[in-house]
Amino acid sequence: MKEYSRVRLIVEKDKYAREGVHKGMDGWICDPRNINGQWLVWFDQYGELPNIATIEVKEEDLEAMYE
């Protein structure tokens, strides 16, 4: 994974759900740095809607969709 990679969340965890992010949602990595095994991910909505959240997600909780 790298900056701008499209990713999908593959687990349901309380720490993500508190931010409005749930298993199956997709977003993109918005920082080139992987810090302590986590990526900063922007979870967006389709079309002109605002983003849902920008949060740190463990790499193991993500699945790369395409780069």
Coordinates of C-alpha atoms in Angstrom, one line a residue, residues 2-63:
K2 CA 1.1 3.5 -0.6
E3 CA -0.3 7.1 -0.7
Y4 CA -3.4 7.3 -2.9
S5 CA -4.0 3.6 -2.8
R6 CA -7.7 2.8 -2.7
V7 CA -8.5 0.5 0.3
R8 CA -11.4 -1.2 2.0
L9 CA -11.9 -1.8 5.7
I10 CA -12.2 -5.5 6.3
V11 CA -13.0 -5.6 10.0
E12 CA -15.7 -4.0 12.3
K13 CA -14.1 -2.4 15.4
D14 CA -15.5 0.0 17.9
K15 CA -12.7 2.5 17.5
Y16 CA -13.6 2.8 13.8
A17 CA -17.4 2.7 14.3
R18 CA -17.2 5.6 16.7
E19 CA -15.9 7.7 13.7
G20 CA -18.7 6.4 11.5
V21 CA -16.5 3.9 9.6
H22 CA -17.7 0.3 9.3
K23 CA -16.6 -3.0 7.7
G24 CA -16.9 -2.9 3.9
M25 CA -16.4 0.9 3.5
D26 CA -13.7 2.1 1.2
G27 CA -11.4 5.1 1.2
W28 CA -7.9 6.1 0.1
I29 CA -4.6 6.5 1.9
C30 CA -4.0 10.2 2.2
D31 CA -0.5 10.3 3.8
P32 CA 2.7 8.7 2.3
R33 CA 3.8 7.6 5.8
N34 CA 2.9 4.3 7.5
I35 CA 3.3 5.2 11.2
N36 CA 3.5 2.3 13.7
G37 CA 1.7 0.0 11.2
Q38 CA -1.1 2.4 10.6
W39 CA -2.2 4.5 7.6
L40 CA -4.1 7.7 7.5
V41 CA -7.2 6.9 5.5
W42 CA -9.9 9.3 4.1
F43 CA -13.2 7.5 4.0
D44 CA -15.4 9.2 1.5
Q45 CA -18.9 9.0 0.1
Y46 CA -19.8 8.8 -3.5
G47 CA -20.6 11.9 -5.5
E48 CA -20.6 15.4 -4.0
L49 CA -21.2 14.3 -0.4
P50 CA -18.6 15.2 2.3
N51 CA -16.1 12.7 3.6
I52 CA -17.2 10.5 6.5
A53 CA -13.9 10.5 8.5
T54 CA -10.1 10.7 8.2
I55 CA -8.7 8.3 10.7
E56 CA -5.6 6.1 11.4
V57 CA -6.3 2.4 10.5
K58 CA -4.1 -0.6 11.1
E59 CA -2.7 -2.0 7.9
E60 CA -3.9 -5.5 8.8
D61 CA -7.5 -4.0 8.9
L62 CA -7.3 -2.9 5.3
E63 CA -7.5 -4.6 1.9

